[in-house]
């Protein structure tokens, strides 16, 4: 049921998106936490339903409280960005940590961002580096870009920075190209 919904989620046809939402809703009712997360995502992004960040929070919380790492990351994102809730970096960190402990690459990357920026946690580039390396080891492209930034500007290891930048760019990370250009020029 959920797999059918995932296939329909990439469609631009509103009726297909509506069917995806219905399938996720039904799968969630049957106890599939990953589908509960899918419902939250659709509310967050306004796919097939009117965008409703408060509803997204409700659905993320339901799945996150039951241990779904993807929902924990989603809930952390909502608190980090202040979407549907008041921004709270400490709460965001708690949710990202729970998901990261389950080896969720996106949450590991968010932990790296928090450490790099000193949001909700003490600023610590070495710990940020560790989180980004964990996520990059799973193929997380943005983490590769962040590693490039750290090696470029903070560790002064231009060769490693170039390697991370090139890998991230080759995997579609466009936003890091200006930093790569600064490095090679």
PDB file of C-alpha atoms in Angstrom, residues 70-173:
ATOM      1  CA  UNK A  70      12.727   9.715   9.501  1.00  0.00           C
ATOM      2  CA  UNK A  71       9.956  11.385  11.499  1.00  0.00           C
ATOM      3  CA  UNK A  72      12.421  12.290  14.257  1.00  0.00           C
ATOM      4  CA  UNK A  73      14.568  14.021  11.654  1.00  0.00           C
ATOM      5  CA  UNK A  74      11.483  15.718  10.180  1.00  0.00           C
ATOM      6  CA  UNK A  75      10.394  16.950  13.589  1.00  0.00           C
ATOM      7  CA  UNK A  76      13.912  18.212  14.288  1.00  0.00           C
ATOM      8  CA  UNK A  77      13.789  20.103  11.008  1.00  0.00           C
ATOM      9  CA  UNK A  78      10.492  21.739  11.972  1.00  0.00           C
ATOM     10  CA  UNK A  79      11.945  22.940  15.281  1.00  0.00           C
ATOM     11  CA  UNK A  80      15.201  24.041  13.621  1.00  0.00           C
ATOM     12  CA  UNK A  81      13.377  26.123  11.010  1.00  0.00           C
ATOM     13  CA  UNK A  82      10.453  27.217  13.189  1.00  0.00           C
ATOM     14  CA  UNK A  83       7.930  25.777  10.759  1.00  0.00           C
ATOM     15  CA  UNK A  84       4.647  25.064  12.546  1.00  0.00           C
ATOM     16  CA  UNK A  85       6.296  25.590  15.934  1.00  0.00           C
ATOM     17  CA  UNK A  86       8.440  28.230  17.549  1.00  0.00           C
ATOM     18  CA  UNK A  87      12.087  27.782  16.621  1.00  0.00           C
ATOM     19  CA  UNK A  88      13.837  25.816  19.351  1.00  0.00           C
ATOM     20  CA  UNK A  89      17.344  24.625  18.527  1.00  0.00           C
ATOM     21  CA  UNK A  90      17.620  22.547  21.705  1.00  0.00           C
ATOM     22  CA  UNK A  91      14.482  20.565  20.866  1.00  0.00           C
ATOM     23  CA  UNK A  92      15.673  20.245  17.263  1.00  0.00           C
ATOM     24  CA  UNK A  93      18.954  18.824  18.564  1.00  0.00           C
ATOM     25  CA  UNK A  94      17.135  16.277  20.725  1.00  0.00           C
ATOM     26  CA  UNK A  95      15.166  14.953  17.752  1.00  0.00           C
ATOM     27  CA  UNK A  96      18.143  14.981  15.398  1.00  0.00           C
ATOM     28  CA  UNK A  97      20.186  13.091  18.003  1.00  0.00           C
ATOM     29  CA  UNK A  98      17.533  10.387  18.315  1.00  0.00           C
ATOM     30  CA  UNK A  99      17.423   9.905  14.554  1.00  0.00           C
ATOM     31  CA  UNK A 100      21.216  10.075  14.227  1.00  0.00           C
ATOM     32  CA  UNK A 101      21.531   7.347  16.868  1.00  0.00           C
ATOM     33  CA  UNK A 102      19.550   5.159  14.456  1.00  0.00           C
ATOM     34  CA  UNK A 103      22.145   5.912  11.764  1.00  0.00           C
ATOM     35  CA  UNK A 104      19.920   8.310   9.802  1.00  0.00           C
ATOM     36  CA  UNK A 105      22.354  10.165   7.520  1.00  0.00           C
ATOM     37  CA  UNK A 106      20.231  13.305   7.190  1.00  0.00           C
ATOM     38  CA  UNK A 107      19.996  13.646  10.967  1.00  0.00           C
ATOM     39  CA  UNK A 108      23.734  13.099  11.309  1.00  0.00           C
ATOM     40  CA  UNK A 109      24.239  15.926   8.842  1.00  0.00           C
ATOM     41  CA  UNK A 110      21.878  18.153  10.843  1.00  0.00           C
ATOM     42  CA  UNK A 111      23.905  17.375  13.974  1.00  0.00           C
ATOM     43  CA  UNK A 112      26.983  18.497  12.063  1.00  0.00           C
ATOM     44  CA  UNK A 113      25.235  21.721  11.100  1.00  0.00           C
ATOM     45  CA  UNK A 114      24.208  22.390  14.708  1.00  0.00           C
ATOM     46  CA  UNK A 115      27.780  21.814  15.903  1.00  0.00           C
ATOM     47  CA  UNK A 116      29.222  23.924  13.081  1.00  0.00           C
ATOM     48  CA  UNK A 117      26.855  26.821  13.792  1.00  0.00           C
ATOM     49  CA  UNK A 118      26.674  26.453  17.572  1.00  0.00           C
ATOM     50  CA  UNK A 119      22.888  26.253  17.538  1.00  0.00           C
ATOM     51  CA  UNK A 120      21.369  24.351  20.457  1.00  0.00           C
ATOM     52  CA  UNK A 121      24.793  22.987  21.222  1.00  0.00           C
ATOM     53  CA  UNK A 122      28.271  24.360  21.821  1.00  0.00           C
ATOM     54  CA  UNK A 123      30.050  25.298  18.603  1.00  0.00           C
ATOM     55  CA  UNK A 124      32.583  22.574  17.898  1.00  0.00           C
ATOM     56  CA  UNK A 125      34.050  22.063  14.431  1.00  0.00           C
ATOM     57  CA  UNK A 126      35.752  18.787  15.339  1.00  0.00           C
ATOM     58  CA  UNK A 127      32.443  17.264  16.442  1.00  0.00           C
ATOM     59  CA  UNK A 128      30.760  18.743  13.372  1.00  0.00           C
ATOM     60  CA  UNK A 129      33.421  17.060  11.258  1.00  0.00           C
ATOM     61  CA  UNK A 130      32.687  13.705  12.913  1.00  0.00           C
ATOM     62  CA  UNK A 131      28.945  14.017  12.244  1.00  0.00           C
ATOM     63  CA  UNK A 132      29.483  15.062   8.620  1.00  0.00           C
ATOM     64  CA  UNK A 133      31.897  12.166   8.100  1.00  0.00           C
ATOM     65  CA  UNK A 134      29.326   9.678   9.415  1.00  0.00           C
ATOM     66  CA  UNK A 135      26.677  11.043   7.063  1.00  0.00           C
ATOM     67  CA  UNK A 136      29.051  11.342   4.088  1.00  0.00           C
ATOM     68  CA  UNK A 137      30.078   7.733   4.669  1.00  0.00           C
ATOM     69  CA  UNK A 138      26.485   6.833   3.867  1.00  0.00           C
ATOM     70  CA  UNK A 139      26.572   8.918   0.691  1.00  0.00           C
ATOM     71  CA  UNK A 140      24.927  12.071   2.082  1.00  0.00           C
ATOM     72  CA  UNK A 141      25.908  14.660  -0.534  1.00  0.00           C
ATOM     73  CA  UNK A 142      25.347  17.830   1.506  1.00  0.00           C
ATOM     74  CA  UNK A 143      27.580  16.430   4.229  1.00  0.00           C
ATOM     75  CA  UNK A 144      30.316  16.004   1.645  1.00  0.00           C
ATOM     76  CA  UNK A 145      29.898  19.671   0.729  1.00  0.00           C
ATOM     77  CA  UNK A 146      30.072  20.701   4.390  1.00  0.00           C
ATOM     78  CA  UNK A 147      33.218  18.620   4.826  1.00  0.00           C
ATOM     79  CA  UNK A 148      34.689  20.503   1.894  1.00  0.00           C
ATOM     80  CA  UNK A 149      33.874  23.792   3.627  1.00  0.00           C
ATOM     81  CA  UNK A 150      35.450  22.713   6.892  1.00  0.00           C
ATOM     82  CA  UNK A 151      38.617  21.420   5.236  1.00  0.00           C
ATOM     83  CA  UNK A 152      38.784  24.498   3.014  1.00  0.00           C
ATOM     84  CA  UNK A 153      38.287  27.217   5.608  1.00  0.00           C
ATOM     85  CA  UNK A 154      39.046  25.697   9.001  1.00  0.00           C
ATOM     86  CA  UNK A 155      41.457  22.802   8.568  1.00  0.00           C
ATOM     87  CA  UNK A 156      43.344  24.368   5.661  1.00  0.00           C
ATOM     88  CA  UNK A 157      43.598  21.056   3.852  1.00  0.00           C
ATOM     89  CA  UNK A 158      42.949  22.156   0.290  1.00  0.00           C
ATOM     90  CA  UNK A 159      43.396  18.681  -1.210  1.00  0.00           C
ATOM     91  CA  UNK A 160      40.736  17.104   1.009  1.00  0.00           C
ATOM     92  CA  UNK A 161      38.477  20.123   0.501  1.00  0.00           C
ATOM     93  CA  UNK A 162      38.808  19.754  -3.282  1.00  0.00           C
ATOM     94  CA  UNK A 163      38.061  16.027  -3.107  1.00  0.00           C
ATOM     95  CA  UNK A 164      34.910  16.588  -1.052  1.00  0.00           C
ATOM     96  CA  UNK A 165      33.766  19.485  -3.230  1.00  0.00           C
ATOM     97  CA  UNK A 166      34.293  17.501  -6.428  1.00  0.00           C
ATOM     98  CA  UNK A 167      32.462  14.474  -5.083  1.00  0.00           C
ATOM     99  CA  UNK A 168      29.529  16.576  -3.895  1.00  0.00           C
ATOM    100  CA  UNK A 169      29.338  18.432  -7.219  1.00  0.00           C
ATOM    101  CA  UNK A 170      29.545  15.197  -9.223  1.00  0.00           C
ATOM    102  CA  UNK A 171      26.526  13.959  -7.242  1.00  0.00           C
ATOM    103  CA  UNK A 172      24.432  17.023  -8.008  1.00  0.00           C
ATOM    104  CA  UNK A 173      25.228  19.471  -5.206  1.00  0.00           C
TER     105      UNK A 173
END
